[in-house]
Short mmCIF file of C-alpha atoms in Angstrom, two decimals:
data_model
loop_
_atom_site.label_atom_id
_atom_site.label_comp_id
_atom_site.label_asym_id
_atom_site.label_seq_id
_atom_site.Cartn_x
_atom_site.Cartn_y
_atom_site.Cartn_z
CA MET A 1460 3.76 1.84 -0.46
CA ARG A 1461 0.97 3.77 1.14
CA TYR A 1462 1.00 5.14 4.66
CA SER A 1463 -1.88 4.52 7.08
CA LYS A 1464 -4.21 7.39 8.01
CA LYS A 1465 -2.62 7.52 11.45
CA VAL A 1466 0.88 7.86 10.01
CA MET A 1467 -0.30 10.69 7.76
CA ASP A 1468 -2.03 12.35 10.69
CA HIS A 1469 1.10 12.29 12.84
CA PHE A 1470 3.28 13.27 9.89
CA SER A 1471 1.20 16.27 8.90
CA HIS A 1472 0.33 17.32 12.46
CA PRO A 1473 3.27 16.12 14.52
CA ARG A 1474 2.81 16.30 18.30
CA ASN A 1475 5.42 17.65 20.71
CA VAL A 1476 7.84 19.13 18.18
CA GLY A 1477 10.67 21.16 19.64
CA GLU A 1478 13.37 21.14 22.28
CA ILE A 1479 13.38 21.25 26.06
CA GLU A 1480 16.05 23.68 27.21
CA ASP A 1481 16.52 22.24 30.69
CA ALA A 1482 15.89 18.64 29.64
CA SER A 1483 16.61 15.88 32.14
CA GLY A 1484 17.86 13.71 29.28
CA VAL A 1485 18.49 13.94 25.52
CA GLY A 1486 18.77 10.98 23.16
CA GLU A 1487 19.80 10.90 19.52
CA VAL A 1488 19.66 8.00 17.08
CA GLY A 1489 20.28 7.69 13.35
CA ASN A 1490 22.67 9.71 11.22
CA PRO A 1491 22.56 11.95 8.18
CA VAL A 1492 24.08 9.29 5.92
CA CYS A 1493 21.11 6.96 6.20
CA GLY A 1494 18.75 9.89 6.10
CA ASP A 1495 17.15 9.69 9.54
CA ILE A 1496 18.09 11.52 12.73
CA MET A 1497 15.81 11.59 15.76
CA LYS A 1498 16.54 13.71 18.78
CA ILE A 1499 14.31 13.20 21.83
CA TYR A 1500 14.24 15.48 24.89
CA ILE A 1501 12.64 14.38 28.18
CA LYS A 1502 11.81 16.17 31.40
CA VAL A 1503 11.58 13.78 34.36
CA LYS A 1504 10.02 14.56 37.73
CA ASP A 1505 9.60 11.95 40.49
CA ASN A 1506 10.47 9.18 38.04
CA VAL A 1507 7.72 10.29 35.63
CA ILE A 1508 8.21 11.74 32.14
CA THR A 1509 6.35 15.02 32.56
CA ASP A 1510 7.35 16.56 29.26
CA ILE A 1511 8.82 15.24 26.03
CA LYS A 1512 9.75 16.87 22.72
CA PHE A 1513 11.43 15.81 19.50
CA ASN A 1514 13.30 17.05 16.45
CA THR A 1515 13.57 14.73 13.46
CA PHE A 1516 15.27 14.81 10.09
CA GLY A 1517 13.78 12.04 8.00
CA CYS A 1518 10.98 10.65 5.93
CA GLY A 1519 7.27 10.51 6.71
CA ALA A 1520 7.65 7.37 8.83
CA ALA A 1521 10.54 8.84 10.81
CA ILE A 1522 8.51 11.94 11.69
CA ALA A 1523 5.32 10.00 12.46
CA THR A 1524 7.05 7.47 14.73
CA SER A 1525 8.84 10.29 16.59
CA SER A 1526 5.54 12.06 17.14
CA MET A 1527 3.82 8.86 18.25
CA VAL A 1528 6.52 7.85 20.73
CA THR A 1529 6.30 11.24 22.45
CA GLU A 1530 2.56 10.80 22.81
CA MET A 1531 2.95 7.28 24.17
CA ALA A 1532 5.70 8.18 26.65
CA LYS A 1533 4.23 11.30 28.17
CA GLY A 1534 3.06 10.72 31.75
CA LYS A 1535 4.67 7.29 31.96
CA THR A 1536 7.15 6.22 34.61
CA ILE A 1537 10.70 5.52 33.45
CA GLU A 1538 10.11 1.76 33.85
CA GLU A 1539 6.94 1.92 31.74
CA ALA A 1540 8.62 4.06 29.10
CA LEU A 1541 11.51 1.60 28.82
CA LYS A 1542 9.02 -1.10 27.83
CA LEU A 1543 8.03 0.81 24.68
CA THR A 1544 9.43 -0.84 21.57
CA ASN A 1545 9.83 0.26 17.97
CA ALA A 1546 7.31 -2.43 17.05
CA ALA A 1547 4.76 -1.08 19.53
CA VAL A 1548 5.16 2.41 18.09
CA ALA A 1549 4.61 1.08 14.57
CA GLU A 1550 1.57 -0.84 15.76
CA ALA A 1551 0.08 2.25 17.38
CA LEU A 1552 0.34 3.91 13.96
CA ASP A 1553 -1.62 1.03 12.38
CA GLY A 1554 1.58 -0.33 10.87
CA LEU A 1555 4.29 0.92 8.54
CA PRO A 1556 5.10 -0.14 4.98
CA PRO A 1557 7.52 -3.13 5.12
CA ILE A 1558 10.50 -1.16 3.76
CA LYS A 1559 10.10 1.39 6.56
CA MET A 1560 10.01 -1.11 9.41
CA HIS A 1561 13.79 -1.14 9.71
CA CYS A 1562 15.06 2.10 8.27
CA SER A 1563 12.79 4.66 9.85
CA ASN A 1564 11.42 2.96 12.91
CA LEU A 1565 13.87 4.09 15.58
CA ALA A 1566 11.75 6.32 17.78
CA ALA A 1567 11.57 3.97 20.80
CA ASP A 1568 15.35 3.64 20.63
CA GLY A 1569 15.57 7.43 20.62
CA LEU A 1570 13.46 7.53 23.76
CA LYS A 1571 15.62 4.85 25.36
CA ALA A 1572 18.75 6.87 24.53
CA ALA A 1573 17.17 9.88 26.27
CA ILE A 1574 16.38 7.79 29.34
CA ILE A 1575 19.94 6.44 29.50
CA ASP A 1576 21.20 10.03 29.26
CA TYR A 1577 18.86 11.05 32.06
CA LYS A 1578 20.01 8.19 34.30
CA LYS A 1579 23.67 8.96 33.70
CA LYS A 1580 23.16 12.64 34.41
CA SER A 1581 21.25 11.84 37.59
CA GLY A 1582 23.76 9.29 38.80
CA LEU A 1583 21.25 6.46 38.58
CA PRO A 1584 22.38 2.94 37.63
CA CYS A 1585 21.93 2.14 33.92
CA ASP A 1586 22.13 -1.61 34.54
CA ASN A 1587 22.27 -3.31 31.17
CA LEU A 1588 20.37 -0.65 29.28
CA LYS A 1589 21.55 -0.13 25.74
CA VAL A 1590 20.14 1.25 22.52
CA GLU A 1591 19.46 -1.67 20.19
CA HIS A 1592 19.25 0.19 16.89
CA SER A 1593 21.10 3.46 16.62
CA CYS A 1594 20.84 3.54 12.85
CA CYS A 1595 19.10 1.93 9.88
CA GLY A 1596 21.81 -0.73 9.78
CA GLY A 1597 21.95 -0.77 6.01
CA CYS A 1598 23.61 2.53 5.26
CA GLY A 1599 27.31 3.10 4.74
CA ALA A 1600 27.65 4.60 8.22
CA ALA A 1601 26.76 1.35 9.92
CA LYS A 1602 29.39 -0.67 8.09
CA MET B 712 -8.23 19.54 -5.35
CA GLN B 713 -6.18 20.67 -8.31
CA GLU B 714 -3.73 18.25 -9.80
CA ILE B 715 -0.36 19.69 -10.74
CA TYR B 716 1.64 16.95 -12.37
CA LEU B 717 5.35 17.74 -12.26
CA ASP B 718 6.80 14.25 -12.60
CA ASN B 719 6.97 14.00 -16.38
CA ALA B 720 10.39 12.36 -16.24
CA ALA B 721 8.66 9.42 -14.52
CA THR B 722 5.96 9.23 -17.14
CA THR B 723 3.69 11.52 -19.16
CA ARG B 724 0.02 11.80 -19.85
CA VAL B 725 -0.97 10.09 -23.10
CA LEU B 726 -2.35 12.65 -25.57
CA PRO B 727 -6.13 12.08 -25.80
CA GLU B 728 -6.07 11.85 -29.59
CA ILE B 729 -3.37 9.17 -29.36
CA ALA B 730 -5.38 7.17 -26.81
CA GLN B 731 -8.42 7.36 -29.08
CA ALA B 732 -6.48 6.24 -32.14
CA MET B 733 -5.04 3.32 -30.14
CA ALA B 734 -8.49 2.23 -28.96
CA LYS B 735 -9.68 2.27 -32.55
CA ALA B 736 -6.67 0.23 -33.65
CA MET B 737 -7.44 -2.40 -31.01
CA THR B 738 -11.12 -2.74 -31.82
CA GLU B 739 -11.15 -2.19 -35.57
CA ASN B 740 -7.66 -2.85 -36.86
CA TYR B 741 -7.08 -5.94 -34.76
CA GLY B 742 -5.48 -8.27 -37.28
CA ASN B 743 -2.14 -9.99 -36.88
CA PRO B 744 0.41 -8.07 -38.96
CA SER B 745 1.92 -11.38 -40.08
CA SER B 746 -1.35 -12.56 -41.69
CA ILE B 747 -1.71 -12.31 -45.42
CA TYR B 748 -5.38 -11.26 -45.65
CA GLU B 749 -6.64 -7.70 -45.69
CA ILE B 750 -7.12 -7.05 -41.97
CA GLY B 751 -3.70 -8.53 -41.26
CA GLN B 752 -2.03 -6.36 -43.85
CA ASN B 753 -3.93 -3.31 -42.58
CA ALA B 754 -2.36 -3.96 -39.20
CA HIS B 755 1.01 -4.35 -40.89
CA ASP B 756 0.54 -0.89 -42.40
CA ILE B 757 0.52 0.49 -38.85
CA LEU B 758 4.00 -0.94 -38.31
CA ASP B 759 5.32 0.54 -41.55
CA THR B 760 3.87 3.96 -40.86
CA SER B 761 5.09 4.08 -37.26
CA ARG B 762 8.54 2.84 -38.21
CA GLN B 763 8.86 5.73 -40.66
CA GLN B 764 7.55 8.23 -38.09
CA VAL B 765 9.98 7.05 -35.41
CA ALA B 766 12.88 7.05 -37.91
CA ASP B 767 12.02 10.62 -38.93
CA LEU B 768 12.22 11.81 -35.32
CA ILE B 769 15.91 10.84 -35.04
CA ASN B 770 16.98 10.99 -38.73
CA ALA B 771 17.31 7.21 -39.07
CA GLU B 772 16.13 4.85 -41.83
CA PRO B 773 12.91 2.95 -41.11
CA GLU B 774 14.62 -0.45 -41.42
CA GLU B 775 16.96 0.65 -38.61
CA ILE B 776 14.05 0.88 -36.13
CA THR B 777 13.04 -2.14 -34.02
CA PHE B 778 10.00 -1.90 -31.77
CA THR B 779 10.37 -3.01 -28.16
CA GLY B 780 8.45 -3.13 -24.91
CA GLY B 781 10.09 0.04 -23.54
CA GLY B 782 13.29 1.62 -22.30
CA SER B 783 14.64 -1.00 -19.92
CA GLU B 784 14.00 -3.71 -22.47
CA GLY B 785 15.73 -1.71 -25.18
CA ASP B 786 18.79 -1.07 -23.03
CA THR B 787 19.06 -4.73 -22.02
CA MET B 788 18.58 -5.89 -25.60
CA LEU B 789 21.25 -3.63 -27.07
CA LEU B 790 23.94 -4.00 -24.43
CA ARG B 791 23.61 -7.71 -23.92
CA GLY B 792 22.93 -8.39 -27.60
CA VAL B 793 26.04 -6.53 -28.77
CA ALA B 794 28.28 -7.79 -25.96
CA ARG B 795 27.48 -11.42 -26.68
CA LYS B 796 27.78 -10.96 -30.44
CA TYR B 797 31.13 -9.18 -30.35
CA LYS B 798 32.70 -11.10 -27.44
CA ASN B 799 35.32 -12.64 -29.70
CA LYS B 800 36.45 -9.16 -30.69
CA GLY B 801 36.79 -7.94 -27.12
CA ASN B 802 35.27 -7.99 -23.66
CA HIS B 803 35.46 -4.36 -22.57
CA ILE B 804 32.55 -1.91 -22.33
CA ILE B 805 32.70 1.75 -21.28
CA THR B 806 29.74 3.45 -19.63
CA SER B 807 29.15 6.19 -17.05
CA ALA B 808 28.44 6.20 -13.33
CA ILE B 809 25.14 8.07 -13.79
CA GLU B 810 23.37 5.72 -16.20
CA HIS B 811 19.87 4.44 -15.56
CA HIS B 812 19.71 1.14 -13.70
CA ALA B 813 18.61 -0.53 -16.94
CA ILE B 814 22.18 0.07 -18.15
CA LEU B 815 24.01 -0.36 -14.85
CA HIS B 816 22.32 -3.60 -13.88
CA THR B 817 22.77 -5.02 -17.39
CA CYS B 818 26.46 -4.16 -17.09
CA GLN B 819 26.64 -5.93 -13.73
CA ALA B 820 25.04 -8.99 -15.29
CA LEU B 821 27.58 -8.84 -18.13
CA GLU B 822 30.42 -8.68 -15.61
CA LYS B 823 29.24 -12.07 -14.39
CA GLU B 824 29.58 -13.31 -17.99
CA GLY B 825 33.21 -12.18 -17.98
CA PHE B 826 32.94 -8.70 -19.47
CA LYS B 827 34.99 -5.84 -18.03
CA ILE B 828 33.09 -2.61 -17.51
CA THR B 829 34.55 0.87 -17.01
CA TYR B 830 32.18 3.24 -15.19
CA LEU B 831 33.37 6.74 -16.06
CA PRO B 832 33.01 9.46 -13.44
CA VAL B 833 31.20 12.72 -14.17
CA ASP B 834 31.95 16.33 -13.26
CA LYS B 835 29.94 18.36 -10.74
CA TYR B 836 27.27 19.03 -13.37
CA GLY B 837 26.96 15.35 -14.24
CA LYS B 838 28.87 15.56 -17.52
CA VAL B 839 31.08 12.84 -18.92
CA ASN B 840 34.38 14.21 -20.22
CA PRO B 841 34.97 12.88 -23.77
CA ALA B 842 38.72 12.81 -23.04
CA ASP B 843 38.02 10.26 -20.29
CA VAL B 844 36.29 8.05 -22.85
CA GLU B 845 39.34 8.13 -25.10
CA LYS B 846 41.67 7.30 -22.20
CA ALA B 847 39.50 4.33 -21.22
CA ILE B 848 39.47 2.73 -24.67
CA THR B 849 41.64 -0.39 -25.00
CA PRO B 850 42.09 -2.85 -27.87
CA GLN B 851 39.48 -4.97 -26.04
CA THR B 852 36.80 -2.25 -26.07
CA ILE B 853 33.72 -3.16 -28.11
CA LEU B 854 31.13 -0.66 -26.94
CA VAL B 855 30.66 2.78 -25.39
CA SER B 856 27.26 3.46 -23.80
CA VAL B 857 26.54 6.94 -22.44
CA MET B 858 23.07 8.35 -21.90
CA PHE B 859 21.89 11.26 -24.07
CA ALA B 860 20.46 13.10 -21.07
CA ASN B 861 20.23 12.15 -17.43
CA ASN B 862 16.83 11.23 -16.03
CA GLU B 863 17.39 12.75 -12.60
CA ILE B 864 19.37 15.93 -13.08
CA GLY B 865 18.60 16.58 -16.76
CA THR B 866 22.20 17.12 -17.87
CA ILE B 867 22.71 16.62 -21.61
CA GLU B 868 25.85 14.65 -22.41
CA PRO B 869 28.33 15.49 -25.21
CA ILE B 870 27.21 12.48 -27.26
CA ARG B 871 28.44 13.76 -30.63
CA GLU B 872 32.00 14.15 -29.28
CA ILE B 873 31.92 10.84 -27.44
CA GLY B 874 30.55 9.08 -30.53
CA ALA B 875 33.30 10.57 -32.68
CA ILE B 876 35.94 9.24 -30.29
CA ALA B 877 34.36 5.79 -30.23
CA HIS B 878 34.26 5.69 -34.03
CA LYS B 879 37.86 6.90 -34.33
CA HIS B 880 38.84 3.76 -32.42
CA GLY B 881 36.43 1.45 -34.25
CA VAL B 882 34.18 1.08 -31.20
CA LEU B 883 30.36 1.00 -31.32
CA MET B 884 28.41 3.85 -29.72
CA HIS B 885 25.12 3.37 -27.86
CA THR B 886 23.06 6.04 -26.16
CA ASP B 887 20.15 5.61 -23.78
CA ALA B 888 17.98 8.46 -25.06
CA VAL B 889 14.88 7.56 -23.08
CA GLN B 890 14.65 10.99 -21.43
CA ALA B 891 15.87 12.98 -24.43
CA THR B 892 13.88 11.54 -27.32
CA GLY B 893 11.06 13.83 -28.32
CA HIS B 894 12.40 16.61 -26.09
CA VAL B 895 15.64 17.70 -27.75
CA PRO B 896 16.80 17.27 -31.36
CA ILE B 897 18.56 13.96 -32.04
CA ASP B 898 20.20 13.14 -35.34
CA VAL B 899 21.75 9.68 -35.17
CA LYS B 900 23.87 10.33 -38.27
CA ALA B 901 25.32 13.70 -37.21
CA ASP B 902 25.55 12.64 -33.56
CA ASN B 903 27.67 9.54 -34.34
CA ILE B 904 25.21 7.12 -32.77
CA ASP B 905 25.15 3.41 -33.73
CA MET B 906 22.41 2.39 -31.32
CA LEU B 907 19.79 4.30 -29.40
CA THR B 908 17.05 3.45 -26.90
CA MET B 909 13.73 5.31 -26.61
CA THR B 910 10.35 4.74 -25.01
CA ALA B 911 6.97 6.23 -25.93
CA HIS B 912 5.63 7.08 -22.50
CA LYS B 913 8.24 9.75 -21.87
CA PHE B 914 6.79 11.87 -24.68
CA HIS B 915 3.04 11.45 -24.36
CA GLY B 916 2.79 8.01 -25.94
CA PRO B 917 1.68 4.80 -24.23
CA LYS B 918 3.61 2.80 -21.62
CA GLY B 919 5.02 -0.57 -22.59
CA THR B 920 6.07 0.44 -26.09
CA GLY B 921 9.46 1.66 -27.18
CA ALA B 922 11.95 1.35 -29.98
CA VAL B 923 15.63 0.89 -30.55
CA TYR B 924 17.65 2.26 -33.41
CA ILE B 925 20.31 -0.12 -34.71
CA ARG B 926 22.51 1.27 -37.46
CA LYS B 927 22.69 -0.88 -40.59
CA GLY B 928 25.57 -3.32 -40.25
CA VAL B 929 25.56 -3.55 -36.45
CA LYS B 930 25.02 -7.15 -35.41
CA MET B 931 23.57 -8.48 -32.19
CA GLU B 932 22.00 -11.49 -30.58
CA PRO B 933 18.19 -11.42 -30.48
CA LEU B 934 16.35 -10.54 -27.29
CA VAL B 935 13.42 -12.88 -27.86
CA TYR B 936 13.53 -16.02 -30.04
CA GLY B 937 10.55 -17.13 -32.10
CA GLY B 938 8.98 -15.78 -35.25
CA PRO B 939 10.52 -13.40 -37.75
CA GLN B 940 8.98 -10.22 -36.31
CA GLU B 941 11.12 -7.10 -35.77
CA HIS B 942 14.07 -8.24 -37.89
CA LYS B 943 14.19 -11.48 -35.87
CA MET B 944 15.52 -9.43 -32.96
CA ARG B 945 12.36 -9.49 -30.88
CA ALA B 946 9.94 -12.25 -31.78
CA GLY B 947 6.25 -12.15 -30.89
CA THR B 948 3.11 -10.67 -32.35
CA GLU B 949 3.56 -6.92 -32.45
CA ASN B 950 1.80 -4.55 -30.04
CA THR B 951 0.17 -2.72 -32.93
CA ALA B 952 -1.88 -0.30 -30.83
CA GLY B 953 1.16 0.65 -28.75
CA ILE B 954 3.31 0.99 -31.86
CA LEU B 955 0.65 3.20 -33.44
CA GLY B 956 0.73 5.37 -30.31
CA LEU B 957 4.53 5.57 -30.39
CA GLY B 958 4.47 6.71 -34.02
CA LEU B 959 1.85 9.37 -33.37
CA ALA B 960 3.75 10.60 -30.31
CA ALA B 961 6.91 10.85 -32.46
CA VAL B 962 5.07 12.95 -35.05
CA HIS B 963 3.66 15.23 -32.35
CA ALA B 964 7.04 15.61 -30.62
CA LYS B 965 8.85 16.47 -33.84
CA LYS B 966 6.22 18.97 -34.99
CA TYR B 967 6.10 20.93 -31.71
CA MET B 968 9.60 20.38 -30.32
CA ALA B 969 10.94 23.90 -30.90
CA GLU B 970 7.79 25.55 -29.58
CA HIS B 971 7.40 23.31 -26.54
CA SER B 972 11.03 23.39 -25.53
CA LYS B 973 11.09 27.19 -25.68
CA GLN B 974 8.00 27.36 -23.47
CA GLN B 975 9.33 24.76 -21.01
CA ILE B 976 12.78 26.35 -20.73
CA LYS B 977 11.11 29.62 -19.75
CA LEU B 978 9.03 27.93 -17.03
CA ARG B 979 11.92 25.71 -15.94
CA ASP B 980 14.22 28.69 -15.41
CA LYS B 981 11.52 30.62 -13.60
CA LEU B 982 11.01 27.67 -11.24
CA ILE B 983 14.75 27.21 -10.62
CA LYS B 984 15.31 30.93 -10.01
CA GLY B 985 12.27 31.13 -7.75
CA ILE B 986 13.32 28.19 -5.58
CA LEU B 987 16.92 29.35 -5.23
CA GLU B 988 15.82 32.90 -4.40
CA LYS B 989 12.94 32.11 -2.05
CA ILE B 990 14.48 29.25 -0.07
CA PRO B 991 17.89 29.57 1.63
CA TYR B 992 20.36 26.66 1.60
CA THR B 993 19.35 25.30 -1.79
CA ARG B 994 21.38 24.40 -4.86
CA LEU B 995 20.65 23.43 -8.44
CA ASN B 996 21.71 19.93 -9.44
CA GLY B 997 22.78 19.34 -13.03
CA HIS B 998 24.05 21.70 -15.68
CA PRO B 999 22.48 25.19 -15.70
CA THR B 1000 22.07 25.39 -19.49
CA ASP B 1001 22.98 22.01 -21.03
CA ARG B 1002 19.91 20.43 -19.49
CA LEU B 1003 16.59 19.03 -20.63
CA PRO B 1004 13.98 21.77 -21.19
CA ASN B 1005 11.63 20.16 -18.66
CA ASN B 1006 13.99 19.25 -15.79
CA VAL B 1007 14.39 21.00 -12.44
CA ASN B 1008 16.43 19.26 -9.73
CA VAL B 1009 17.37 21.05 -6.54
CA SER B 1010 18.85 20.00 -3.22
CA ILE B 1011 17.16 21.53 -0.23
CA GLN B 1012 19.46 21.20 2.73
CA TYR B 1013 18.60 19.99 6.24
CA ILE B 1014 15.42 18.13 5.24
CA GLU B 1015 14.68 14.78 3.70
CA GLY B 1016 12.99 14.43 0.31
CA GLU B 1017 10.09 12.13 1.11
CA GLY B 1018 8.64 14.54 3.65
CA MET B 1019 8.62 17.24 0.99
CA LEU B 1020 6.91 14.95 -1.51
CA LEU B 1021 4.16 14.03 0.98
CA HIS B 1022 3.47 17.67 1.80
CA LEU B 1023 3.52 18.65 -1.89
CA ASP B 1024 1.09 15.81 -2.58
CA MET B 1025 -1.28 17.21 0.06
CA GLU B 1026 -1.20 20.47 -1.91
CA GLY B 1027 -1.98 18.60 -5.12
CA ILE B 1028 1.57 18.68 -6.53
CA ALA B 1029 3.15 15.45 -7.83
CA ALA B 1030 6.98 15.47 -7.71
CA SER B 1031 9.94 13.16 -7.17
CA SER B 1032 13.08 12.91 -5.03
CA GLY B 1033 16.42 11.13 -5.03
CA SER B 1034 16.25 10.31 -1.33
CA ALA B 1035 16.79 6.78 -0.09
CA CYS B 1036 13.16 6.57 0.95
CA THR B 1037 12.03 7.11 -2.59
CA SER B 1038 14.71 5.03 -4.27
CA GLY B 1039 13.42 1.84 -2.69
CA THR B 1040 16.88 1.17 -1.26
CA LEU B 1041 18.78 2.47 1.74
CA ASP B 1042 21.00 4.69 -0.36
CA PRO B 1043 20.17 8.00 -1.99
CA SER B 1044 20.41 8.40 -5.75
CA HIS B 1045 23.65 7.15 -7.33
CA VAL B 1046 23.49 10.13 -9.70
CA LEU B 1047 23.52 12.69 -6.91
CA LEU B 1048 26.36 10.88 -5.16
CA ALA B 1049 28.29 10.75 -8.48
CA ILE B 1050 28.13 14.54 -8.89
CA GLY B 1051 29.74 14.78 -5.46
CA LEU B 1052 26.85 15.53 -3.13
CA PRO B 1053 27.24 14.26 0.43
CA HIS B 1054 24.58 11.75 1.52
CA GLU B 1055 22.62 14.17 3.69
CA ILE B 1056 22.26 16.66 0.83
CA ALA B 1057 21.37 13.95 -1.67
CA HIS B 1058 18.56 12.84 0.68
CA GLY B 1059 17.03 16.31 0.37
CA SER B 1060 16.73 16.49 -3.40
CA LEU B 1061 13.58 17.45 -5.23
CA ARG B 1062 12.90 16.81 -8.92
CA LEU B 1063 10.15 18.67 -10.74
CA THR B 1064 9.72 17.79 -14.41
CA LEU B 1065 7.47 19.79 -16.71
CA SER B 1066 5.49 18.97 -19.83
CA GLU B 1067 3.73 20.83 -22.61
CA PHE B 1068 0.68 20.94 -20.33
CA THR B 1069 2.50 22.78 -17.52
CA THR B 1070 1.29 26.36 -17.07
CA GLU B 1071 2.90 29.42 -15.55
CA LYS B 1072 0.10 29.48 -13.00
CA GLU B 1073 1.13 26.01 -11.82
CA ILE B 1074 4.77 27.10 -11.47
CA ASP B 1075 3.64 30.13 -9.45
CA TYR B 1076 1.56 27.85 -7.22
CA VAL B 1077 4.58 25.61 -6.51
CA LEU B 1078 6.68 28.67 -5.70
CA GLU B 1079 3.95 29.83 -3.35
CA LYS B 1080 3.60 26.49 -1.49
CA LEU B 1081 7.14 25.07 -1.39
CA PRO B 1082 8.84 27.63 0.91
CA GLY B 1083 6.28 27.02 3.68
CA ILE B 1084 6.64 23.26 3.38
CA VAL B 1085 10.42 23.50 3.62
CA GLU B 1086 10.16 25.89 6.59
CA ASN B 1087 7.88 23.50 8.48
CA LEU B 1088 10.15 20.51 7.93
CA ARG B 1089 13.25 22.50 8.80
CA LYS B 1090 11.65 23.64 12.05
CA MET B 1091 11.68 20.07 13.28
CA SER B 1092 15.03 19.11 11.76
CA PRO B 1093 17.90 18.66 14.23
CA LEU B 1094 20.34 19.33 11.38
CA TYR B 1095 18.77 22.74 10.85
CA GLN B 1096 18.91 23.47 14.59
CA GLU B 1097 22.60 22.54 14.67
CA ARG B 1098 23.31 24.76 11.69
CA LYS B 1099 21.59 27.65 13.45
CA ALA B 1100 23.60 26.99 16.58
CA VAL B 1101 26.89 27.28 14.68
#
């Protein structure tokens, strides 16, 4: 199990770490039992994500995917951001070790949770939006 | 970059003189120990010498030593071999919740064969209570297997007391001493041990070579069928170079044990004290004094272990963790859960294991680097933010 150079880059120099005090939306996925928690903050102006920050408790892959998703989402419209998937985030990092693909690859879901929160707070329709993976799925918490 | 190897519970560096002697054995003393001519018998001499050296390390008789391919093999061989041999006497085995997977998974396999296994709990330090062993013994009990010292948290178990209880009830006593052999004194006679597992690579010998001690009179089914090698318990042409290395490592360990353990305890305690003092929200896992001289295991709250390991690696420090990410499963270490740690704290454990090559300068370097690494990871941890908000 070796991480790609891109994963190590994002892990050791994570982008957009922190919180946004007056965030338009906040999303959280994972839980302490499975060992990954991602919290994503977004600032939305005119339907565009103008700022995004994250806090993550988790392994190298969890931190790198969080960092990468913030980079990918910044400047995107809400519709564009909703198209980001966990798989796309992993791909942008030149892949993740197989064992990490499920357990620590939740960043796009974290972003989605933040967008849902933003829509609810702004009174916008959420349609059928839902977070697909809120947890690793294998830990005791999911059962 | 400097290389600071602090994962000696995973494996150790082979002593250069042992590696050289093994290379010589492979190229010059290459005969089959079962052959009758000179070069065969010269190879057989290696087995005799090593058997004596290994026996001397644990106060056994040489004929009570059987060479194996390592710790997991030894554990499987002894547990399964004894269970199947004594199944007409009883079908109950007692072990602990914090055993190595070589024991636990063998027990699970035996459950499928109809054996009943009791997994004894441990206290907050990871100790088995001998009274619990006595309570668990039934007329069906054939074997007690408790590790000599735990591989993750370093706690040394009260084997002599547990062995005495087993013997009082006519039950066999096995101990997985893979982490303890060569590090702390073991006397199979005084410690009431009928069977013991060891492996060379945990005390500066080669990987892939170990030994089991089987007290005279204890019967078991063989692990490997074939020729008459290793008391017909493990057939196959012997790994003479590996066995030579095991014997030499045993001699080295015995000769320097007192000196090395004194030196390692000093460094171990300095490292523990330094981490607990310099980094808030940390705790020591395992027993403070009844622990292996080389083992440090701490839980560092609000962060996950793998991140720490990756940052330590970037600073040239090799360490280990009990987090799910490093266990290869989705659960953190069963040992840390058994001593009562909640999942999120078990995920943030860090194990640093020393050797005779560890220097004070290296310990100081770890104490200099670790607090910054923890601080950086905590800065981005939502759990740490929530704690601060409380």
